[in-house]
């Protein structure tokens, strides 16, 4: 039984130290996209147009009233006092 455990540990060390071995990652850690994006999605993602208009600061920015940095800063300063 002891021989079996030693052999298993040796094989595990070989497996971990093998430079050609890439350990399988969890699906959430996969860097590659799991589906092919359409041309429309790629163009939309790469466009420089800022789509939302914030009703808090009135700017065309990638945030809305709920995530407005000006509003969040004002709320935090009022909480501090």
Steps between C-alpha positions, in 0.01 A plus 500: 500500500785736584655432159173596331487835684863579414443413134190720490688794655787454254262500205324810633831686534594403145164623377532836680862556392443411134553824300283377212208437732247779524271438793135513408341820617154554627255614231482844657877541464505433127651794317360409161144591419265204499294629208577684180387861504309641205641788295242735654615415853865554410431838337286611795770400748778673306309822429601815686144629524386541858145369502346611830409848616528538874205686648713590802780690330350532148809358328509232234703255703512125563296538817148593606353679801538193719872466429582871452835581667385853586188371675697227679758753620223729629335212687826393662582854611154537655544169683837612636350806669 
